[in-house]
PDB file of C-alpha atoms and ligand atoms in Angstrom:
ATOM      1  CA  UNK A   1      -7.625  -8.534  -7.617  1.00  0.00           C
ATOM      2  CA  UNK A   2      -6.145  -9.091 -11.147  1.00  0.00           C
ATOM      3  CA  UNK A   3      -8.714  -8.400 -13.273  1.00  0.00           C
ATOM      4  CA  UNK A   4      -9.271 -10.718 -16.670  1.00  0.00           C
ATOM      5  CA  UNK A   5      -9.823  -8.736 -20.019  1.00  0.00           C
ATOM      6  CA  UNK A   6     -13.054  -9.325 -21.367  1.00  0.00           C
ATOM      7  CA  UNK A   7     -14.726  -8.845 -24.756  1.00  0.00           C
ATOM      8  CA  UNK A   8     -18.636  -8.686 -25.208  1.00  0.00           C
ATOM      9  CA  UNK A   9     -19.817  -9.350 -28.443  1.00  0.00           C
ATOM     10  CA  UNK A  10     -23.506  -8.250 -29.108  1.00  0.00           C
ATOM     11  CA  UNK A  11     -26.044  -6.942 -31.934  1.00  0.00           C
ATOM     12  CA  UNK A  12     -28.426  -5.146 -30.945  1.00  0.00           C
ATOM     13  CA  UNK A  13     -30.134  -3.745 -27.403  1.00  0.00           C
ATOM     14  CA  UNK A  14     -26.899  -4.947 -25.133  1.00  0.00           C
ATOM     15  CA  UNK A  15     -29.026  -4.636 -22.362  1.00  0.00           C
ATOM     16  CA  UNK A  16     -26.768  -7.617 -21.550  1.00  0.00           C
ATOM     17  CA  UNK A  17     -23.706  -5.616 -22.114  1.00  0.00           C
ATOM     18  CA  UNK A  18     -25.042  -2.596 -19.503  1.00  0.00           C
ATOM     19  CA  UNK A  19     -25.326  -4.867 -16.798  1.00  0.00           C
ATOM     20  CA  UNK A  20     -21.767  -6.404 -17.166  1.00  0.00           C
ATOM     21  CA  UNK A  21     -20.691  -3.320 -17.574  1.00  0.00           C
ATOM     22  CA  UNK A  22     -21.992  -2.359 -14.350  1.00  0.00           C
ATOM     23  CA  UNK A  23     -20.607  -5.545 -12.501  1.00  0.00           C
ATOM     24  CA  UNK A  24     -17.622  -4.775 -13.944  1.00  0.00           C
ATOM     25  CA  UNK A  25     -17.029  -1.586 -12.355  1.00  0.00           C
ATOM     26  CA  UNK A  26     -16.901  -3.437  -8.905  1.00  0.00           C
ATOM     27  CA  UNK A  27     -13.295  -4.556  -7.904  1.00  0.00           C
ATOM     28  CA  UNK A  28     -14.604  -7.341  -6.787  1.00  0.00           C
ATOM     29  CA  UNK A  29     -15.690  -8.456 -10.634  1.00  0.00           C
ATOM     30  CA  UNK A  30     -13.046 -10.772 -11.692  1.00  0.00           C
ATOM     31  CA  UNK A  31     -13.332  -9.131 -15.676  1.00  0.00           C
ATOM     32  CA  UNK A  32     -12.997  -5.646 -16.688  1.00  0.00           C
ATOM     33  CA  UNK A  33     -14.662  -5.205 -20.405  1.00  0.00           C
ATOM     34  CA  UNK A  34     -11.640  -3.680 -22.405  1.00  0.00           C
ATOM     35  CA  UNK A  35     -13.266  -4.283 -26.049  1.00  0.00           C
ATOM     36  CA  UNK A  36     -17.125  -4.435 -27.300  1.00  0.00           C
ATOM     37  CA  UNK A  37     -17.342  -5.885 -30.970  1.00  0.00           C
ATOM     38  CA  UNK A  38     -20.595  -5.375 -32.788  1.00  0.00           C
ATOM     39  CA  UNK A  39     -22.087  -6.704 -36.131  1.00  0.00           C
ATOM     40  CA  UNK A  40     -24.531  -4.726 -36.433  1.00  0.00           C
ATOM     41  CA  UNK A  41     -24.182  -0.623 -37.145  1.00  0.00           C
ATOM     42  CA  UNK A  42     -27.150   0.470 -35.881  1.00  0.00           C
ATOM     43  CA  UNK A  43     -26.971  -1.865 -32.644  1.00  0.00           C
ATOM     44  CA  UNK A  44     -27.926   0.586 -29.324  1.00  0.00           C
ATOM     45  CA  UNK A  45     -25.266  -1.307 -27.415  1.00  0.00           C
ATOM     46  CA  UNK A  46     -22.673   0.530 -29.301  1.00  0.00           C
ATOM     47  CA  UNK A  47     -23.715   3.819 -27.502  1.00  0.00           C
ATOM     48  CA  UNK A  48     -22.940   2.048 -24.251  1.00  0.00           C
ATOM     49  CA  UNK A  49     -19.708   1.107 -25.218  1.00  0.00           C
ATOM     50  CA  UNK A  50     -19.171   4.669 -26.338  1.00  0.00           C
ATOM     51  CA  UNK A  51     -20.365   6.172 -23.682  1.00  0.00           C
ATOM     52  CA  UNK A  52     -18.337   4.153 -21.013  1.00  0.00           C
ATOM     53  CA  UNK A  53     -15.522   4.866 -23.316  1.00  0.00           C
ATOM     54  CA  UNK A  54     -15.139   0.814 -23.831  1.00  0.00           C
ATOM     55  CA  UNK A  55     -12.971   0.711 -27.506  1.00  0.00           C
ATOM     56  CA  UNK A  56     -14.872  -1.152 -30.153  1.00  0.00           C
ATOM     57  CA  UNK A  57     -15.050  -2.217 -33.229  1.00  0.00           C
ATOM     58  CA  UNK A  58     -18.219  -2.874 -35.767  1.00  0.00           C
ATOM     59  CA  UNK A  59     -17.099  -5.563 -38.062  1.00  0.00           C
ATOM     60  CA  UNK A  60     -18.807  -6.687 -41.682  1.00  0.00           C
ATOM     61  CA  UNK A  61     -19.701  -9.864 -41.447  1.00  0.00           C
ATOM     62  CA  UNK A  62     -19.794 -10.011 -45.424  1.00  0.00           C
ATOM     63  CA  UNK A  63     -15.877  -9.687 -46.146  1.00  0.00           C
ATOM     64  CA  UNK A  64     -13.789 -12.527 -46.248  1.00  0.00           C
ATOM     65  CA  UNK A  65     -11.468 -11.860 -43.556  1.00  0.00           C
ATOM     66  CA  UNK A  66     -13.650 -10.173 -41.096  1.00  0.00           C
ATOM     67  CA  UNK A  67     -12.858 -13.124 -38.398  1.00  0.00           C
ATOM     68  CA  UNK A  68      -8.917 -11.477 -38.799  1.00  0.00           C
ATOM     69  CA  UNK A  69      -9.970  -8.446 -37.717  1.00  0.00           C
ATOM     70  CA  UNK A  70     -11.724  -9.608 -34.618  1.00  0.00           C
ATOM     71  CA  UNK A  71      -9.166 -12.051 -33.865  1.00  0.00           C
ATOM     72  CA  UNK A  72      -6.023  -9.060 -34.145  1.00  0.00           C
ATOM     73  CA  UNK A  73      -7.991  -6.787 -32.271  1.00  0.00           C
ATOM     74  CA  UNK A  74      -8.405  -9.612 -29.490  1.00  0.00           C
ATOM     75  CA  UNK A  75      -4.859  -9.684 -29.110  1.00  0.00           C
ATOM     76  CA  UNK A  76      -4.361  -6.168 -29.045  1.00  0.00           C
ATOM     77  CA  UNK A  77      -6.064  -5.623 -26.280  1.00  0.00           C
ATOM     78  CA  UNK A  78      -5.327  -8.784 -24.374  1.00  0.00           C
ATOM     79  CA  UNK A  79      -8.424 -10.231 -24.427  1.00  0.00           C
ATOM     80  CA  UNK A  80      -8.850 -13.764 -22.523  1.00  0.00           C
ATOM     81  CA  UNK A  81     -12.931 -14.081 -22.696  1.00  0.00           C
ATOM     82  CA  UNK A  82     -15.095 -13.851 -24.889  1.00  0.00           C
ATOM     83  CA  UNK A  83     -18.922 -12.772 -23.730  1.00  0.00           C
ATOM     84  CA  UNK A  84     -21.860 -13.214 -26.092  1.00  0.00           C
ATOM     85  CA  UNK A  85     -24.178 -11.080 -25.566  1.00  0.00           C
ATOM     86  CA  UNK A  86     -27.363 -11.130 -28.114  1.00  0.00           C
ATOM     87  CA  UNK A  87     -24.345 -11.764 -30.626  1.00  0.00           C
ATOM     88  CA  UNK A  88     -26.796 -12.975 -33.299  1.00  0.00           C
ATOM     89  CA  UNK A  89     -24.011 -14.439 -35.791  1.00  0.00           C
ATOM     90  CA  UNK A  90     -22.589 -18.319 -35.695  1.00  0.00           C
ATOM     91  CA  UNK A  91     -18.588 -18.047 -35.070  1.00  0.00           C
ATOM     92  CA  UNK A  92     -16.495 -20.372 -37.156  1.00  0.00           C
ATOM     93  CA  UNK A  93     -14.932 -23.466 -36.391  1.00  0.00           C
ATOM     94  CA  UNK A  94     -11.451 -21.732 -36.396  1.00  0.00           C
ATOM     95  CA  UNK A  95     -12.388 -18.900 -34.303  1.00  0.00           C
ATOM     96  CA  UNK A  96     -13.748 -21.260 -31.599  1.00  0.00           C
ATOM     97  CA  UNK A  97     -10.310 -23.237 -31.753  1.00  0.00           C
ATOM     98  CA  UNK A  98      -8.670 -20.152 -31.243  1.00  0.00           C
ATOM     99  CA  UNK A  99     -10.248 -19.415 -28.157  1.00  0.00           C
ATOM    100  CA  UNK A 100     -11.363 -23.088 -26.593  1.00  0.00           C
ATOM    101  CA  UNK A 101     -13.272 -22.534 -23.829  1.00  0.00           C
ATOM    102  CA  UNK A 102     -13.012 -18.972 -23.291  1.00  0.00           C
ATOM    103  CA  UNK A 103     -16.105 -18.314 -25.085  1.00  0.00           C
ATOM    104  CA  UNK A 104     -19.252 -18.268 -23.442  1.00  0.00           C
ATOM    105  CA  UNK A 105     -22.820 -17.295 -24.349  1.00  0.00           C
ATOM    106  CA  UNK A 106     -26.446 -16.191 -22.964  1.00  0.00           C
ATOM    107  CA  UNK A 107     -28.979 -18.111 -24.354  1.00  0.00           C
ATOM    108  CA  UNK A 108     -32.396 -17.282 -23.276  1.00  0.00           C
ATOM    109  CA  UNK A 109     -33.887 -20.900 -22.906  1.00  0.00           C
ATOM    110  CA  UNK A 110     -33.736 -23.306 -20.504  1.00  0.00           C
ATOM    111  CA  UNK A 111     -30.503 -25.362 -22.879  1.00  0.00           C
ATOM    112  CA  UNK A 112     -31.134 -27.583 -24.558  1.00  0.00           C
ATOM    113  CA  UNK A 113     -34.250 -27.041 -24.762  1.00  0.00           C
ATOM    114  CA  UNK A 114     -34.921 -24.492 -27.885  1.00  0.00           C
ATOM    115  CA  UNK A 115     -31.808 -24.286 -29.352  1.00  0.00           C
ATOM    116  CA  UNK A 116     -31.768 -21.445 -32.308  1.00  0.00           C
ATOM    117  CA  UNK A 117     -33.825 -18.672 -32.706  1.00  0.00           C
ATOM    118  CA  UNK A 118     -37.018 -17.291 -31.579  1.00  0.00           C
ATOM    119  CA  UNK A 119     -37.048 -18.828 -28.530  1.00  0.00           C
ATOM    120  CA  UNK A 120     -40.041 -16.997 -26.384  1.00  0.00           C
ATOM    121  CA  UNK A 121     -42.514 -18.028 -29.319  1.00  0.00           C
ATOM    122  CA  UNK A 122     -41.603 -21.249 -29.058  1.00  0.00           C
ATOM    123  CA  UNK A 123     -41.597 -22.590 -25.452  1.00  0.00           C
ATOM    124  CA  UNK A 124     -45.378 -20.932 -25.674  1.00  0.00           C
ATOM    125  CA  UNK A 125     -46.514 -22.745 -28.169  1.00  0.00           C
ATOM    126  CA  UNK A 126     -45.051 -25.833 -26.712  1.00  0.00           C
ATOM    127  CA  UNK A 127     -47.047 -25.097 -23.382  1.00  0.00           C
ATOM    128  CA  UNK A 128     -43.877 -25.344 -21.124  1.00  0.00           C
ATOM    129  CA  UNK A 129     -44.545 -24.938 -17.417  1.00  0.00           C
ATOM    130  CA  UNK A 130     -40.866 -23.216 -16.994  1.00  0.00           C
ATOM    131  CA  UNK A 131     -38.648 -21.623 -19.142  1.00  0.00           C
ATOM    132  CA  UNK A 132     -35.526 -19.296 -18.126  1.00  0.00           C
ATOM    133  CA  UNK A 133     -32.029 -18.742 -19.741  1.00  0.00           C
ATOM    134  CA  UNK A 134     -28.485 -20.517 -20.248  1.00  0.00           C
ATOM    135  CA  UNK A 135     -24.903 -19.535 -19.484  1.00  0.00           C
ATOM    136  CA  UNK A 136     -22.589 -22.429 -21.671  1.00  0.00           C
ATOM    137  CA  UNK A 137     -19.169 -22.361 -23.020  1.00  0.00           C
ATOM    138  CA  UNK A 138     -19.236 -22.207 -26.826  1.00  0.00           C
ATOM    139  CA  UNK A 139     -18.278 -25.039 -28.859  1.00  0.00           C
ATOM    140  CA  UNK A 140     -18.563 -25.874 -32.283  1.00  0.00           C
ATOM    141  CA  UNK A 141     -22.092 -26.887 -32.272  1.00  0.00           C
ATOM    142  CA  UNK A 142     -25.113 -24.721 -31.706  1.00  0.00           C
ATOM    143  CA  UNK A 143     -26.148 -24.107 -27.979  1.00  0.00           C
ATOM    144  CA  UNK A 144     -24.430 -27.068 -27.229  1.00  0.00           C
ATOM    145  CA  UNK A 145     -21.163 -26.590 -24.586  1.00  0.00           C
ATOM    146  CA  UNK A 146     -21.106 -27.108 -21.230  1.00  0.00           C
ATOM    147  CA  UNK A 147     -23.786 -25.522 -19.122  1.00  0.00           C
ATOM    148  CA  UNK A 148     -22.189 -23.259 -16.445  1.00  0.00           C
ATOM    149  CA  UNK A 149     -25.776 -21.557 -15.085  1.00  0.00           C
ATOM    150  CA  UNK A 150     -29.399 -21.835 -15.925  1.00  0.00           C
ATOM    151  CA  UNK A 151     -32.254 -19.606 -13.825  1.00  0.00           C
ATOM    152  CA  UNK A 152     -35.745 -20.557 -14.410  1.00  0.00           C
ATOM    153  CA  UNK A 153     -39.398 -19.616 -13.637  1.00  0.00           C
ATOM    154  CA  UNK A 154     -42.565 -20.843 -14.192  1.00  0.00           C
ATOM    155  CA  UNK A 155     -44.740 -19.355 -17.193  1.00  0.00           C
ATOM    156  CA  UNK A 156     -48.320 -18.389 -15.868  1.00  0.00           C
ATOM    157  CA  UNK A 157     -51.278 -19.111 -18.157  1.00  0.00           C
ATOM    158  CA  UNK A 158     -51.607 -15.812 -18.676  1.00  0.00           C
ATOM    159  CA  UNK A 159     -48.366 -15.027 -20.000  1.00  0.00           C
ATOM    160  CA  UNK A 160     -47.468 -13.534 -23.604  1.00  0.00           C
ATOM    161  CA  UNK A 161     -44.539 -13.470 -25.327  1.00  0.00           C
ATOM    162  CA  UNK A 162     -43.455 -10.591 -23.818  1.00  0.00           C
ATOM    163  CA  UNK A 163     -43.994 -11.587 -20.448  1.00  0.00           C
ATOM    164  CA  UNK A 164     -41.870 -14.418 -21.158  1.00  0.00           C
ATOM    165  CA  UNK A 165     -39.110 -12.068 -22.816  1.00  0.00           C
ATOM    166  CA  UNK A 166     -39.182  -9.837 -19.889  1.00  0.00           C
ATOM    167  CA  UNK A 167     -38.812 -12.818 -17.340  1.00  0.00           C
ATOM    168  CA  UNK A 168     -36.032 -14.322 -19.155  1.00  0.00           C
ATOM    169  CA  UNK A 169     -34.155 -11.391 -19.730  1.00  0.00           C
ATOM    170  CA  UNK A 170     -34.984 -10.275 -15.707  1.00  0.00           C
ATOM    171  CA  UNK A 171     -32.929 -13.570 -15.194  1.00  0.00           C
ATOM    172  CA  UNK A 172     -30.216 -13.570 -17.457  1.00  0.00           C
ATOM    173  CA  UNK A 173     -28.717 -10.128 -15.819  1.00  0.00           C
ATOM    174  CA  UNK A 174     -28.198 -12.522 -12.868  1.00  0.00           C
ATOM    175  CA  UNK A 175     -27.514 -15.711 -14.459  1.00  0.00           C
ATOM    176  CA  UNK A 176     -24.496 -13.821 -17.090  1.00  0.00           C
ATOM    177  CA  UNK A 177     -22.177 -12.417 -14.135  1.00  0.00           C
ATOM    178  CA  UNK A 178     -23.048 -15.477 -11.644  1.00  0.00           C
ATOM    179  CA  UNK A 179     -21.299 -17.752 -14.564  1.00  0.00           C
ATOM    180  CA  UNK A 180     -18.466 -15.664 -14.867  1.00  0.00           C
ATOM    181  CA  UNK A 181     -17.928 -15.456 -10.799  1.00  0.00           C
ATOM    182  CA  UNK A 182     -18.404 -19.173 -11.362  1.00  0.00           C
ATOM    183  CA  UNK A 183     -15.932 -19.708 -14.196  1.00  0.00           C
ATOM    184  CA  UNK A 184     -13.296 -17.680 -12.114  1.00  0.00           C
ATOM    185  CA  UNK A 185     -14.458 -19.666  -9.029  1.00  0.00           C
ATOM    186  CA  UNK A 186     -15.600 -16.870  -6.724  1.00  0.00           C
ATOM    187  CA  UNK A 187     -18.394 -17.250  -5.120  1.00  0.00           C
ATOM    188  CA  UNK A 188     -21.373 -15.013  -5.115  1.00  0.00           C
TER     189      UNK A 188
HETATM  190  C1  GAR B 201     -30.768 -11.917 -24.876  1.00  0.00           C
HETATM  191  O1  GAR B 201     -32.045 -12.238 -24.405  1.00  0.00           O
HETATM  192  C2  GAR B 201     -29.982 -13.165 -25.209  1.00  0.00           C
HETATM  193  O2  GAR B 201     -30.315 -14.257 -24.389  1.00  0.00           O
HETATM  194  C3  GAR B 201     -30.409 -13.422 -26.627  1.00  0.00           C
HETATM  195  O3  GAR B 201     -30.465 -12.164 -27.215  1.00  0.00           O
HETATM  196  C4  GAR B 201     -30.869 -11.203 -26.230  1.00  0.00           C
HETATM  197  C5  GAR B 201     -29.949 -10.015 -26.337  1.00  0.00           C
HETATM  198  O4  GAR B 201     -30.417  -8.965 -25.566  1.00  0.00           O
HETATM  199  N1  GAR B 201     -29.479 -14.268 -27.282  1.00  0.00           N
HETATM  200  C6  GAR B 201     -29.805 -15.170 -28.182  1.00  0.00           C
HETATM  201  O5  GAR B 201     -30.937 -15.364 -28.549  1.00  0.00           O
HETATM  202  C7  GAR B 201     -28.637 -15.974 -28.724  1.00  0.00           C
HETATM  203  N2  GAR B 201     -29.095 -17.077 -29.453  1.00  0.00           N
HETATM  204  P1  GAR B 201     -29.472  -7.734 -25.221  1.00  0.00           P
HETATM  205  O6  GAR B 201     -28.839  -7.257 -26.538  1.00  0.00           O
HETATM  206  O7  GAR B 201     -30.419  -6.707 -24.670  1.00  0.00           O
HETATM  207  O8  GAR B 201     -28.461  -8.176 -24.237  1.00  0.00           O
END
């Protein structure tokens, strides 16, 4: 199998990132990772990329022309997706036309439902029955492309925020490489 080049972006854990990393290493994966890109120094994921030798890059979001940098480096190493991963920064109109609908995020809500941020704190104070998480194609509005999976589960009355964390995140390291399979239309 021909393998696409993949880049995950992420900020921080990139518990995300391990587990495509993992599916990635089967030949059967239709996306090897070949670049990780990282706003955030002191993001753990960086240590995965670094210790499965993935090249990447840890870009200032404060300079003018950081967008460039990501963008050359793309091309560099051939990259034709785009993973977000936790990647806790909007990307710019431009940089989406650059690479239309070859970006896709993880979005741990049940889209498009809770939008934005804090997400877990939310649906519990809403007092949703089920929550779970997105996989959409990025486009210029917030969480808005097209849905390509969703996994959800039901929130017992028990449950905390971190229960609901946990859940979500249990399901996203299904729902992330099912959408890609999808997207490359293999089925799982
Ligand atoms: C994931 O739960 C992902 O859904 C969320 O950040 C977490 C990153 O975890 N993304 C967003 O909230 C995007 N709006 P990870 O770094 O361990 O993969």
């Amino acid at each position: 199998m021909v393998k696409k080049n993949a880049c995950v972006f992420i900020s921080g854990e990139g518990t995300n990132l391990k587990n495509l990393i993992r599916r990635s290493r089967d030949y059967c994966f239709p996306i090897t990772i070949k670049l990780v890109v990282c706003n955030n120094p002191k993001a753990k994921g960086i240590n995965l990329a670094k210790k499965y030798s993935i090249p990447h890059i840890i870009i200032d979001t404060k300079l003018r022309n950081f967008e460039n940098y990501i963008l050359k480096n793309l091309r560099k190493y051939r990259i034709s997706i785009i993973c977000l991963a936790g990647y806790m920064k909007i990307i710019s109109k431009n940089f989406i036309r650059n690479y239309r609908k070859k970006i896709i995020n993880i979005h741990p809500s049940l889209l498009p439902k809770f939008k934005g941020l804090n997400t877990f704190s939310r649906v519990l104070k809403k007092k949703e029955i089920k929550t779970g998480c997105t996989v959409h194609y990025v486009n210029e509005k917030l969480d808005a492309g097209r849905i390509i999976s969703q996994k959800s589960f039901y929130i017992l009355p028990d449950f905390n925020e971190k229960d609901v964390k946990d859940r979500t995140q249990k399901l996203e390291y299904l729902a992330y490489p099912e959408a890609i399979l999808k997207i490359f239309r293999i089925s799982s």
